[in-house]
Tab-separated table of C-alpha atoms and ligand atoms in Angstrom:
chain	number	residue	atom	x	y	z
A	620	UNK	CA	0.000	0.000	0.000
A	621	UNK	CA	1.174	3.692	-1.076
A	622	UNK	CA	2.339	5.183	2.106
A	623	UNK	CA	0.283	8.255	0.593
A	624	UNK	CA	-2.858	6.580	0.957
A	625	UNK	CA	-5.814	6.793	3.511
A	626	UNK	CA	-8.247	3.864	3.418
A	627	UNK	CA	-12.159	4.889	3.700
A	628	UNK	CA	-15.189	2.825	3.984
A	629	UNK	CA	-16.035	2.756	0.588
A	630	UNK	CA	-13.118	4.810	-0.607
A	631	UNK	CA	-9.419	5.427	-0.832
A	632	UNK	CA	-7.863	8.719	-1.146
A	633	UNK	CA	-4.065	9.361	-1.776
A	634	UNK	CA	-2.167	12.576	-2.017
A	635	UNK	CA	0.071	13.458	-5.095
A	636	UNK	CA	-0.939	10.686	-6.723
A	637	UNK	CA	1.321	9.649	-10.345
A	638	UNK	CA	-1.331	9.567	-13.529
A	639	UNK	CA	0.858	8.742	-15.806
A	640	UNK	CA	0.139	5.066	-15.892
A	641	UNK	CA	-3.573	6.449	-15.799
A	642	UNK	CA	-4.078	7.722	-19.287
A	643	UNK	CA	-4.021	5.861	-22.543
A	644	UNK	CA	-1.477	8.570	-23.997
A	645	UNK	CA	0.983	8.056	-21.230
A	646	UNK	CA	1.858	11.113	-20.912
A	647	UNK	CA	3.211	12.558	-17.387
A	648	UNK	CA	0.659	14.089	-15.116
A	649	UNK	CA	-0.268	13.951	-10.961
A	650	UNK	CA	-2.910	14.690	-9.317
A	651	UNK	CA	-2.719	16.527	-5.765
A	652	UNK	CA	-5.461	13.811	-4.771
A	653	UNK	CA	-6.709	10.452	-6.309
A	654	UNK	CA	-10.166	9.383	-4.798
A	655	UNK	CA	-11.012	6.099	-5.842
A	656	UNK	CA	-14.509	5.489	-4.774
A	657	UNK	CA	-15.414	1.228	-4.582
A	658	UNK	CA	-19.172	1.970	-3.411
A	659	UNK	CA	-21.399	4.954	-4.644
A	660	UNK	CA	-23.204	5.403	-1.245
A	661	UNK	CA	-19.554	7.249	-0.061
A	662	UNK	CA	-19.827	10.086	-2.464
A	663	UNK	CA	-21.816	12.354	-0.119
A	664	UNK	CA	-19.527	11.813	2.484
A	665	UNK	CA	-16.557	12.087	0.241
A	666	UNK	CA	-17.896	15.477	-1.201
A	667	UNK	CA	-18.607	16.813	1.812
A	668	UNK	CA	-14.758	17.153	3.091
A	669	UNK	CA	-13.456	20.412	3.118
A	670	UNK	CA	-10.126	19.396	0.757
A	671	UNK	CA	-12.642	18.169	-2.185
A	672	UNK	CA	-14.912	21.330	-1.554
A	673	UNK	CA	-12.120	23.546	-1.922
A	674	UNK	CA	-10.569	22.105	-5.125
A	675	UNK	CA	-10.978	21.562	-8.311
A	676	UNK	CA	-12.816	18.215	-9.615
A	677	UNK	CA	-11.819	15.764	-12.799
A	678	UNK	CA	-13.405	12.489	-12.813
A	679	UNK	CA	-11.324	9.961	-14.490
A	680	UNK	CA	-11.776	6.749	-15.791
A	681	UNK	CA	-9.611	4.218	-17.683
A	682	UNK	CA	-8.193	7.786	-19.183
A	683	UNK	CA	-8.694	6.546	-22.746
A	684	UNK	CA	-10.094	9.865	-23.857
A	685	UNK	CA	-7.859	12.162	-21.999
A	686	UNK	CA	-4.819	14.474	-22.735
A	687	UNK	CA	-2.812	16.095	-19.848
A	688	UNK	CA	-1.374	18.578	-20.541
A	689	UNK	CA	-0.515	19.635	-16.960
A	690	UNK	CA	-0.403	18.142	-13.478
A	691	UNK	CA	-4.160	18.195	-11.841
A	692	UNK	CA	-4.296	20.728	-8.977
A	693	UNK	CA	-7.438	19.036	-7.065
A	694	UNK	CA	-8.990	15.879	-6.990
A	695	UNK	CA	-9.160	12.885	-9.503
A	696	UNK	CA	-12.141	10.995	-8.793
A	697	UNK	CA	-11.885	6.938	-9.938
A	698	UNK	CA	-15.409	5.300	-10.178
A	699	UNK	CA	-14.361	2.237	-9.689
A	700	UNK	CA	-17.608	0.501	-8.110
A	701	UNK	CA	-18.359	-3.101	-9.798
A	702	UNK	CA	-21.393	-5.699	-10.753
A	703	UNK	CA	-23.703	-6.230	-13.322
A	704	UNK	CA	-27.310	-7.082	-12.563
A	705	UNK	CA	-30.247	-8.245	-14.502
A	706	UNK	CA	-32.906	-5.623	-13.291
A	707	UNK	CA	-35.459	-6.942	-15.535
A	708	UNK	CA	-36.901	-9.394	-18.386
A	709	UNK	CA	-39.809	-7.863	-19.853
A	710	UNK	CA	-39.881	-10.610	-22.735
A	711	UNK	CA	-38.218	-8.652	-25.762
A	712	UNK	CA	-35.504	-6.886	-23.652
A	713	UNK	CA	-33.542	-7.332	-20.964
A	714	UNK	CA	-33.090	-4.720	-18.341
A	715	UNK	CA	-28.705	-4.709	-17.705
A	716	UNK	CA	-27.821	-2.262	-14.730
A	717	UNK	CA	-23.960	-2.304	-15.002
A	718	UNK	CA	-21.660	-0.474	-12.458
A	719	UNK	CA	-19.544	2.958	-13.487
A	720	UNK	CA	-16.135	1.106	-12.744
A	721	UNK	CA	-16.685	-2.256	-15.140
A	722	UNK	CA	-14.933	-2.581	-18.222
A	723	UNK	CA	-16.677	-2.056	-21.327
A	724	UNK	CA	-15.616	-4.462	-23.379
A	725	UNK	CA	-15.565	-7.002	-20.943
A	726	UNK	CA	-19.518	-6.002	-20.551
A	727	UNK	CA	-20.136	-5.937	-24.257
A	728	UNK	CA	-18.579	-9.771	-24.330
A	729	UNK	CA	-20.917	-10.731	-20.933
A	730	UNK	CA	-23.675	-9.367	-22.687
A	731	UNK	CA	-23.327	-11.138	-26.064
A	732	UNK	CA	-22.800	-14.559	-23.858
A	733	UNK	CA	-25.592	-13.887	-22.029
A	734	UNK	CA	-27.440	-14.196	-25.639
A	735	UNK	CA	-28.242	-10.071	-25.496
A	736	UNK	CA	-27.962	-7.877	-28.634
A	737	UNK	CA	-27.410	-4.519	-29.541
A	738	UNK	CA	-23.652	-3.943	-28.341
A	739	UNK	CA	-21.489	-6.373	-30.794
A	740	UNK	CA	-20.086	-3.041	-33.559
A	741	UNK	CA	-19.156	-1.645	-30.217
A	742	UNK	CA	-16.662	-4.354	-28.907
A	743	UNK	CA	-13.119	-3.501	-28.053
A	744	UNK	CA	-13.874	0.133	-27.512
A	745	UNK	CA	-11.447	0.820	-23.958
A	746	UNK	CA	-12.773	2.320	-21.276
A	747	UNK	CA	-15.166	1.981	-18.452
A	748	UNK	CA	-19.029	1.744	-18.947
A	749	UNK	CA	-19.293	4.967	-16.573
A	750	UNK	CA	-17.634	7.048	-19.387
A	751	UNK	CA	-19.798	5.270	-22.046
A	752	UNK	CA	-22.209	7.737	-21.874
A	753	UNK	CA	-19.711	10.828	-21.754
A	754	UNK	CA	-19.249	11.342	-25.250
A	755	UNK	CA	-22.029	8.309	-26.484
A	756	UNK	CA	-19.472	6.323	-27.509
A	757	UNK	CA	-19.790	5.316	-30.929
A	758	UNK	CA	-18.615	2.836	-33.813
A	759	UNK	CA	-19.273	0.998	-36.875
A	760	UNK	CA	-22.519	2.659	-37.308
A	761	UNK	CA	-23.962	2.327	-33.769
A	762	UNK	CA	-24.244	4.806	-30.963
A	763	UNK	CA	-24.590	3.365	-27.244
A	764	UNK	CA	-27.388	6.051	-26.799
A	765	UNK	CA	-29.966	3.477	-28.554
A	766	UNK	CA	-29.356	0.978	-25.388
A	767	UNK	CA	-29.310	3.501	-22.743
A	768	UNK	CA	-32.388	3.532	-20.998
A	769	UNK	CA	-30.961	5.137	-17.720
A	770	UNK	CA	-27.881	6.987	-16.319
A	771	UNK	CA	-27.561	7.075	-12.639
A	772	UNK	CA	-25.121	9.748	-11.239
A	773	UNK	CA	-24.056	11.497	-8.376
A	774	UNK	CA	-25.432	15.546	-9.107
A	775	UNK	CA	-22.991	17.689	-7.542
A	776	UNK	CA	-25.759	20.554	-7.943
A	777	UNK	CA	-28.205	19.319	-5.144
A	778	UNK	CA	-25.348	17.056	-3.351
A	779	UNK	CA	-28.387	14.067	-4.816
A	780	UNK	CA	-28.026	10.497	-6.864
A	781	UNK	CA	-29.924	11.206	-9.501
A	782	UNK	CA	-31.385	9.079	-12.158
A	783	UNK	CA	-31.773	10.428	-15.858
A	784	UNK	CA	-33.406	8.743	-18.715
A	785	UNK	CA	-32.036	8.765	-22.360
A	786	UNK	CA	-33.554	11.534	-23.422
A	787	UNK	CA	-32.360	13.863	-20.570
A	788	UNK	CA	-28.726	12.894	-21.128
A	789	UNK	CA	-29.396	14.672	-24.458
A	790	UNK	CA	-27.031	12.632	-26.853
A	791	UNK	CA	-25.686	13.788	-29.841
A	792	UNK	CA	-22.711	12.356	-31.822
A	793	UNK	CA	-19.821	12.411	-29.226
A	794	UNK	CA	-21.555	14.229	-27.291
A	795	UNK	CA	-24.337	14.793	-24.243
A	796	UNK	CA	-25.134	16.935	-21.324
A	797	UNK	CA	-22.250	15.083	-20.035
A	798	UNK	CA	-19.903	16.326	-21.974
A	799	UNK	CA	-21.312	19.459	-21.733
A	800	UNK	CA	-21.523	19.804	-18.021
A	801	UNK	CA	-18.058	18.531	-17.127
A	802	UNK	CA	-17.984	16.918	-13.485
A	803	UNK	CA	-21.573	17.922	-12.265
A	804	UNK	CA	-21.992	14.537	-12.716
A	805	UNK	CA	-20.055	11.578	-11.422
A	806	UNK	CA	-21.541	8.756	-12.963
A	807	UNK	CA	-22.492	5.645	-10.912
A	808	UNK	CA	-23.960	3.324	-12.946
A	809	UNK	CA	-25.801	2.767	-16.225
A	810	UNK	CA	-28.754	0.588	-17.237
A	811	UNK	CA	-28.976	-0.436	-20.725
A	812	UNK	CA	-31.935	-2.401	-22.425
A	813	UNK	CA	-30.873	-4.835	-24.168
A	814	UNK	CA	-33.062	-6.781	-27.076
A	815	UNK	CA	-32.834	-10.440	-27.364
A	816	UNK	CA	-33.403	-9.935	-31.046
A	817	UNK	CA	-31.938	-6.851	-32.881
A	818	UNK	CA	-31.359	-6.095	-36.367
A	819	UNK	CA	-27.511	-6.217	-37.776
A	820	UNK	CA	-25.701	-3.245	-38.398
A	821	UNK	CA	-23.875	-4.328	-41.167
A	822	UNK	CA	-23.676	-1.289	-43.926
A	823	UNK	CA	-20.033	0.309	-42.170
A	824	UNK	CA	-17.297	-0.254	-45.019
A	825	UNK	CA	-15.445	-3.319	-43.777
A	826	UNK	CA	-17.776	-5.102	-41.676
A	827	UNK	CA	-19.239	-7.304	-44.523
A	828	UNK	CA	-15.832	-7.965	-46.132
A	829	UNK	CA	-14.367	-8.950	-42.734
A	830	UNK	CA	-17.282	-11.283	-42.245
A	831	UNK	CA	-16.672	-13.009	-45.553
A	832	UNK	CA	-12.822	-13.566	-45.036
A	833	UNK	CA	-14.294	-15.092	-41.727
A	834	UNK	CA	-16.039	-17.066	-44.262
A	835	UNK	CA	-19.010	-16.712	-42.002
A	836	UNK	CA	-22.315	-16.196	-44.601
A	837	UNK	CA	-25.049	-16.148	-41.869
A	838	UNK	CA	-23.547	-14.327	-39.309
A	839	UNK	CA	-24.761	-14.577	-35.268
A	840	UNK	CA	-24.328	-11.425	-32.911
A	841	UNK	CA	-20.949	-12.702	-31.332
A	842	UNK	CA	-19.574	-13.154	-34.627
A	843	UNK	CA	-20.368	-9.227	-35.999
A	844	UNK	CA	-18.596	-8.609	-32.650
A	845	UNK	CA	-15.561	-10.354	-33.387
A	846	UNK	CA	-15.612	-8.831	-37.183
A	847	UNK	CA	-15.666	-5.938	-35.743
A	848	UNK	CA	-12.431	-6.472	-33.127
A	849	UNK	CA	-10.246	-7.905	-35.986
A	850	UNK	CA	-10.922	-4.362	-38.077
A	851	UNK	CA	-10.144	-2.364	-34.813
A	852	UNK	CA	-6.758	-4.574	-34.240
A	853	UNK	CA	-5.566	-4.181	-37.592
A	854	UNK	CA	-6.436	-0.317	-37.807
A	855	UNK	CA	-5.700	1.240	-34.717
A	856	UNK	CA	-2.594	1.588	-33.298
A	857	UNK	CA	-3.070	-0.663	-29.772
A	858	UNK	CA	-2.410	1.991	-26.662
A	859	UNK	CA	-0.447	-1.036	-24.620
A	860	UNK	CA	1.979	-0.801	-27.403
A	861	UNK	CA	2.037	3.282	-28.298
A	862	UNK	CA	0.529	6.286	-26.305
A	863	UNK	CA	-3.029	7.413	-28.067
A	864	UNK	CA	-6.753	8.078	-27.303
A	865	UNK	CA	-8.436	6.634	-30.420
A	866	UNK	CA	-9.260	9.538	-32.641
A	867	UNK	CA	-7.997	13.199	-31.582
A	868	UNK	CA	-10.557	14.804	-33.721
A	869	UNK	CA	-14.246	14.340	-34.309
A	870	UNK	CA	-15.475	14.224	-37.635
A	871	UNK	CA	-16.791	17.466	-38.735
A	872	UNK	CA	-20.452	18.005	-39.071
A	873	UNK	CA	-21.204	21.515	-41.723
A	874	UNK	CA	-24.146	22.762	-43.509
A	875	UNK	CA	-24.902	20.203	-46.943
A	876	UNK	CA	-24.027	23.178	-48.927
A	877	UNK	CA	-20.190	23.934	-47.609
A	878	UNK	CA	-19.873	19.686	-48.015
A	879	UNK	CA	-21.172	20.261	-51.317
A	880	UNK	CA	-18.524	23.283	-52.191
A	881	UNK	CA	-15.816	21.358	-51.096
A	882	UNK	CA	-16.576	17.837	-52.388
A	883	UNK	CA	-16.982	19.986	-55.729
A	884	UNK	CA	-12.609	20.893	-55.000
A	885	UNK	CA	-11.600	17.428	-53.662
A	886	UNK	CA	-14.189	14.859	-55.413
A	887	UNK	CA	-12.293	11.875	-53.093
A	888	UNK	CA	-13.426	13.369	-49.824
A	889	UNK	CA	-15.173	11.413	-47.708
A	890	UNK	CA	-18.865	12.337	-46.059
A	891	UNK	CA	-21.949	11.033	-44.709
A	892	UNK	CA	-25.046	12.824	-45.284
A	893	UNK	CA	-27.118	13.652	-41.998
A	894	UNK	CA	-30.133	15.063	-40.769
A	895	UNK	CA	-30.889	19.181	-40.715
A	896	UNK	CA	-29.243	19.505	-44.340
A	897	UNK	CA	-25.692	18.971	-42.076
A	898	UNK	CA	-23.024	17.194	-43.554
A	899	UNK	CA	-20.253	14.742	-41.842
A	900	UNK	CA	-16.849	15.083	-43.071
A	901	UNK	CA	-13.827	12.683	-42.790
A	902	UNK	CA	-11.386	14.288	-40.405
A	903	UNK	CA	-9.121	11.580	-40.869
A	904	UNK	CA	-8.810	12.502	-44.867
A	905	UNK	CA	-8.431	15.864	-44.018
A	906	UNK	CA	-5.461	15.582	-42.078
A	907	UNK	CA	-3.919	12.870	-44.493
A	908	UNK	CA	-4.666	15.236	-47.160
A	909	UNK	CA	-2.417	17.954	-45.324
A	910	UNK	CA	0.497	15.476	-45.346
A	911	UNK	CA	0.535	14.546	-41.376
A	912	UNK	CA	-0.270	10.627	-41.822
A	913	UNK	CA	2.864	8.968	-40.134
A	914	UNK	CA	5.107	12.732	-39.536
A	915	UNK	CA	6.467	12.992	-36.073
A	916	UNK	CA	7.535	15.685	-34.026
A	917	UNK	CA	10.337	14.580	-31.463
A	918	UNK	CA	7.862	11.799	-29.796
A	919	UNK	CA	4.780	13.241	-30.495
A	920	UNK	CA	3.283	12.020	-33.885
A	921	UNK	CA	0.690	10.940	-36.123
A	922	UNK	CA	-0.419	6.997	-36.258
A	923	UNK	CA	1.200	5.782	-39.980
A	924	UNK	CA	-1.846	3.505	-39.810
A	925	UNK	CA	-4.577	5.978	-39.366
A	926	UNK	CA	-4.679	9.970	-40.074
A	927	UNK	CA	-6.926	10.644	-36.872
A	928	UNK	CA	-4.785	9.216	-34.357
A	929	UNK	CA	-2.079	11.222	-32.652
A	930	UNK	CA	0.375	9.238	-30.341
A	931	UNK	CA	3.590	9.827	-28.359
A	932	UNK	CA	5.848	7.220	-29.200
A	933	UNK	CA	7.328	7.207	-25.916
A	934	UNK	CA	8.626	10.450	-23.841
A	935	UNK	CA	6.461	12.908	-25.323
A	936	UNK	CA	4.346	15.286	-22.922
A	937	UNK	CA	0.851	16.596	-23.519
A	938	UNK	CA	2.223	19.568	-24.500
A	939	UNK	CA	3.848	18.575	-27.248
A	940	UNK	CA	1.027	16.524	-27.995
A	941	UNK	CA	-1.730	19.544	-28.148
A	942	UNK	CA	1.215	21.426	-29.852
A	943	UNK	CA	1.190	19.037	-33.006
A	944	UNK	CA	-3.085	19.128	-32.752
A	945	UNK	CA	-3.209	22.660	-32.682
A	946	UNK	CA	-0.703	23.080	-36.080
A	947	UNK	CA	-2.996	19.808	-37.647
A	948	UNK	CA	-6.145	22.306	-36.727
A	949	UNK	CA	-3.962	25.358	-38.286
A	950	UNK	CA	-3.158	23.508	-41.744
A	951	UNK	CA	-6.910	22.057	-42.212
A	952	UNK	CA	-8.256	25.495	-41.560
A	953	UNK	CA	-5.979	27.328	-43.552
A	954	UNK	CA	-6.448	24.223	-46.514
A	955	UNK	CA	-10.072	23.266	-46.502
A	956	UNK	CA	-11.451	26.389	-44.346
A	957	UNK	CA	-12.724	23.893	-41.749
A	958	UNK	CA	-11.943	23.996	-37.821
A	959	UNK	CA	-11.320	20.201	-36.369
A	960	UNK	CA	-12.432	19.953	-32.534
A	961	UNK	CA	-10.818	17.819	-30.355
A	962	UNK	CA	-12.293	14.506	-29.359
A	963	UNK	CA	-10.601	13.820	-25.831
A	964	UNK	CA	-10.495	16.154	-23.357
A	965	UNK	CA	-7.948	18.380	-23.202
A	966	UNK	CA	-6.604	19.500	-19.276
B	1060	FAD	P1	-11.709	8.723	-19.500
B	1060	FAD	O1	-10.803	8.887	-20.659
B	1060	FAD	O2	-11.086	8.510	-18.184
B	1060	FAD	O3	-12.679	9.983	-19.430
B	1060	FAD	C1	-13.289	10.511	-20.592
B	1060	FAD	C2	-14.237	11.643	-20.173
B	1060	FAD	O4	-15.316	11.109	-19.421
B	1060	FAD	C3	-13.592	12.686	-19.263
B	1060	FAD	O5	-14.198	13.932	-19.534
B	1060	FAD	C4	-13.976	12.229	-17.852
B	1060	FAD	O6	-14.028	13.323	-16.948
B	1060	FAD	C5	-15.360	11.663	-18.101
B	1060	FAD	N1	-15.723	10.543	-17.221
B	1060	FAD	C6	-15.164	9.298	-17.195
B	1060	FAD	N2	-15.821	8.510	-16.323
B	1060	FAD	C7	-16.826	9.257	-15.797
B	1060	FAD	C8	-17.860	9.015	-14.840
B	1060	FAD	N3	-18.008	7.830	-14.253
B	1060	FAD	N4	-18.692	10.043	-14.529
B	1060	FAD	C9	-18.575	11.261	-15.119
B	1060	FAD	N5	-17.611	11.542	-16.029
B	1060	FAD	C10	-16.763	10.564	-16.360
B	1060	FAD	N6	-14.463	6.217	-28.478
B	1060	FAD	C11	-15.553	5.990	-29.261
B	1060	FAD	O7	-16.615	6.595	-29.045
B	1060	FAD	N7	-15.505	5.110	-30.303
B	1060	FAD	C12	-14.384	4.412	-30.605
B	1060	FAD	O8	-14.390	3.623	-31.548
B	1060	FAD	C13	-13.241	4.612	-29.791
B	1060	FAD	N8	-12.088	3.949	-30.065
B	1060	FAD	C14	-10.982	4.168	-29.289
B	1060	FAD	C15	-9.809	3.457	-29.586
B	1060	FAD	C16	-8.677	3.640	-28.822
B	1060	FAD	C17	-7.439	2.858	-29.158
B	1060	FAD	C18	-8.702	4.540	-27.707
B	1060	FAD	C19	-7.493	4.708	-26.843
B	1060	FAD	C20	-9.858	5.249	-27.413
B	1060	FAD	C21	-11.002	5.080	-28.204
B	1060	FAD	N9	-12.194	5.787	-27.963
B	1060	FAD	C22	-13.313	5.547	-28.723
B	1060	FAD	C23	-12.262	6.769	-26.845
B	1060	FAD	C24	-12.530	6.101	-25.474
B	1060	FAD	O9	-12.370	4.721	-25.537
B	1060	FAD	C25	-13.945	6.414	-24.981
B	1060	FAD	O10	-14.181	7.798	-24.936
B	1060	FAD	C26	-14.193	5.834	-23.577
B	1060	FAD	O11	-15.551	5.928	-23.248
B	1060	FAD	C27	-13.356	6.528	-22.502
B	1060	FAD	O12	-13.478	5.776	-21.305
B	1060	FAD	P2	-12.518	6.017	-20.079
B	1060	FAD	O13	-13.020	5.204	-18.937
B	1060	FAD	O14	-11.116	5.773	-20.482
B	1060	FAD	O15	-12.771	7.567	-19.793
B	1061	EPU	N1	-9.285	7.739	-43.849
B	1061	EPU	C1	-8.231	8.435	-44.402
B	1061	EPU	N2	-6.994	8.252	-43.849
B	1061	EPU	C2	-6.777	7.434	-42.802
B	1061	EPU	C3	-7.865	6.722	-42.240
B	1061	EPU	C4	-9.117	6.906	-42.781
B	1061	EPU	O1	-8.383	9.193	-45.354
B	1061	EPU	O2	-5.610	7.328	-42.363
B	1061	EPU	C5	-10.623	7.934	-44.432
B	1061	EPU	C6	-11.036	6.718	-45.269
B	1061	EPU	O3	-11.592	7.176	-46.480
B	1061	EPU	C7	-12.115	6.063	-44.445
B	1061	EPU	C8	-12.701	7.229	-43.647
B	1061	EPU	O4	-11.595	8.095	-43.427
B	1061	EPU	O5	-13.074	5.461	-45.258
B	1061	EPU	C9	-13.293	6.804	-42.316
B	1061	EPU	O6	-12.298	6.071	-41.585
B	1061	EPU	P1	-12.703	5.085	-40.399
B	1061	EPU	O7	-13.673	4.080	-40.900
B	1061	EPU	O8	-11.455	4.584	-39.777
B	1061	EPU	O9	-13.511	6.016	-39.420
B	1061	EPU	P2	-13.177	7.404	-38.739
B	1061	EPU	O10	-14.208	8.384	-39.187
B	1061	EPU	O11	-11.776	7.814	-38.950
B	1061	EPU	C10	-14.734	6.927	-36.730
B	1061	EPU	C11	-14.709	7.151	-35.261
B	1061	EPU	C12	-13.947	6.025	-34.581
B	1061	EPU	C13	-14.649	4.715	-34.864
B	1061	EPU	C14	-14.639	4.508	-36.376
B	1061	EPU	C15	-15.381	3.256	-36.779
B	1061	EPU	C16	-14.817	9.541	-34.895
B	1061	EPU	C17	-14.073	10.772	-34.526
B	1061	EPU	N3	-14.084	8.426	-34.968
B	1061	EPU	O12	-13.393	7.035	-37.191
B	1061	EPU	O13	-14.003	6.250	-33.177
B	1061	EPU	O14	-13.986	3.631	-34.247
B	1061	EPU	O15	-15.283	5.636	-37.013
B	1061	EPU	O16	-16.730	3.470	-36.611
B	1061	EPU	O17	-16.032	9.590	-35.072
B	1061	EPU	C18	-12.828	7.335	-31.401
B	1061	EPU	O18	-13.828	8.030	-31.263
B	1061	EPU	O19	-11.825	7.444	-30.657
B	1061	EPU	C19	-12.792	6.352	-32.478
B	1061	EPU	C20	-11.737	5.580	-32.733
């Protein structure tokens, strides 16, 4: 045990705590406190001492999604309560209440043993199912927001667990109140309904042809699933082996018309037409496009396997890090006249 830390009921807390093996970029941060919280009912008491009052608050998770780019001068909360539960059968869904701290993927592959549906294009996405519903985590052409049924989180605002519905977590693509409302929420838990029948999402490019070198013709939930994995091994750089957090930008959504003017200059741009007359653009073309596929500065870099992923190939810090995002931003402005946002957050 960290001579550091103080053991709680229901809680640990130690002092100038070492992050760095804490975020999927690796990149060196502290915090001046780590909370890691194993049971939801100690949140009141936890945010009721005067040292969490007084500082600032980051909740963290697996810190897949995260760039430091400093040390954290308050507290980093860790949801790292357990258990999934069966809440309900109601004959064409299944009711899943699944604690903030489990993994998601391991939850995705419970779920698709337990003969449930819906989850198998999201498999191997890292993280815990308490950030799932952060940004809506999304792939292959499913959102998590159509299993979500409820969010249950700790409302800093009235000091209350709260429970919120699907529609009051407002989802959007990577994106919710969430997101919006960094840490007034620490989520606790998340119930998902689950159908025991559910059409397959098939259409994303690659998810058929991996299917048919798996020379699987009639293919079963578990199987889409593991489709989908071998795409994500072969494509994304692996975060055990180099620094990243999945894509650094999010794929830009503009008015049809602006898609239109620029598909007009660059006919091999990628886009998917949306709702509103809004347009979504490939971010990862963009930034290929600008010549920053596979370039490295010092140890911060771009993935030579994919355009949107930025990694540090070993002792780069998150300044370095933002400092190559924020001259990729510069050159697709300045090129295309579009501004890329940043997927992760950015401290
Ligand atoms: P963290 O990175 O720790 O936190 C992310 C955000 O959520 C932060 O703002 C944090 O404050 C907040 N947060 C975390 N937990 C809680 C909680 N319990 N309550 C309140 N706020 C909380 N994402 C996709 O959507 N699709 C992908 O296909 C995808 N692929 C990826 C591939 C790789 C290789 C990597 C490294 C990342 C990828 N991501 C993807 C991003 C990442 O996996 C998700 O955003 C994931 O949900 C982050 O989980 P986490 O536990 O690591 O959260
Ligand atoms: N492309 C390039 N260069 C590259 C890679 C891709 O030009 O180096 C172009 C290709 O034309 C390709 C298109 O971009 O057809 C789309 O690529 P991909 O299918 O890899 O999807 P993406 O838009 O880059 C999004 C998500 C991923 C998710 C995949 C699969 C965002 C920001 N990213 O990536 O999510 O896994 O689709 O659904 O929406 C994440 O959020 O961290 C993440 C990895």
């Amino acid at each position: 045990m960290n001579p550091n830390t103080l053991v709680e009921t229901g809680f640990r807390i130690t002092e100038d705590a070492d992050l760095s093996r804490r975020n999927s970029f690796r990149v060196p941060a502290r915090a001046q406190w780590l909370v890691e919280v194993d049971d939801a009912r100690a949140l009141p008491e936890i945010f009721a001492l005067g040292a969490v009052q007084r500082s600032p608050l980051l909740v963290l998770g697996e810190g897949s999604n995260i760039l430091f780019t400093r040390d954290w001068p308050g507290v980093a909360l860790m949801p790292r309560m357990r258990g999934i539960q069966s809440v309900a059968d109601g004959g064409d869904a299944s009711r899943v209440r699944v604690a903030a701290g489990e993994s998601w993927n391991d939850f995705v592959l419970w779920s698709l043993g337990k003969g449930l549906a819906g989850l198998e294009n999201l498999a191997l996405i890292p993280g815990n199912v308490g950030a799932a519903p952060i940004q809506n985590i999304g792939a292959y052409g499913v959102e998590v927001r159509d299993f979500i049924a409820v969010v249950e989180a700790f409302d800093r605002a009235n000091g209350k667990l709260v429970r919120l519905d699907s529609r009051e977590c407002a989802f959007g693509y990577r994106d919710s109140l969430f997101k919006r409302e960094p840490d007034r929420f620490v989520v606790t838990a998340v119930e998902f309904a689950l159908p025991h029948r559910h059409e397959l999402v098939l259409d994303y490019a690659g998810v058929r042809e991996e299917l048919a070198t798996m020379k699987i013709d009639v293919p079963s939930h578990a199987a889409v699933a593991e489709a989908v994995m071998r795409l994500r091994l072969r494509k994304l750089p692996k975060p055990g082996e180099i620094g990243n957090a999945g894509s650094f930008f999010k794929n830009p959504i503009v008015p049809a018309a602006e898609a239109n003017a620029l598909w007009r200059e660059c006919a091999a741009l990628p886009f998917w037409p949306g709702t509103g007359g809004q347009c979504k653009l490939s971010a990862a073309w963009l930034v290929e496009s600008c010549g920053f596929k596979g370039q490295r500065e010092g140890d911060a870099g771009v993935s030579d396997r994919h355009a949107l992923v930025l990694v540090n190939h070993g002792a780069a810090t998150g300044v370095q890090v933002w400092a190559l995002a924020q001259r990729i931003m510069d050159a697709v402005a300045a090129r295309f006249g579009v501004r890329l946002e940043p997927e992760p957050r950015i401290v």
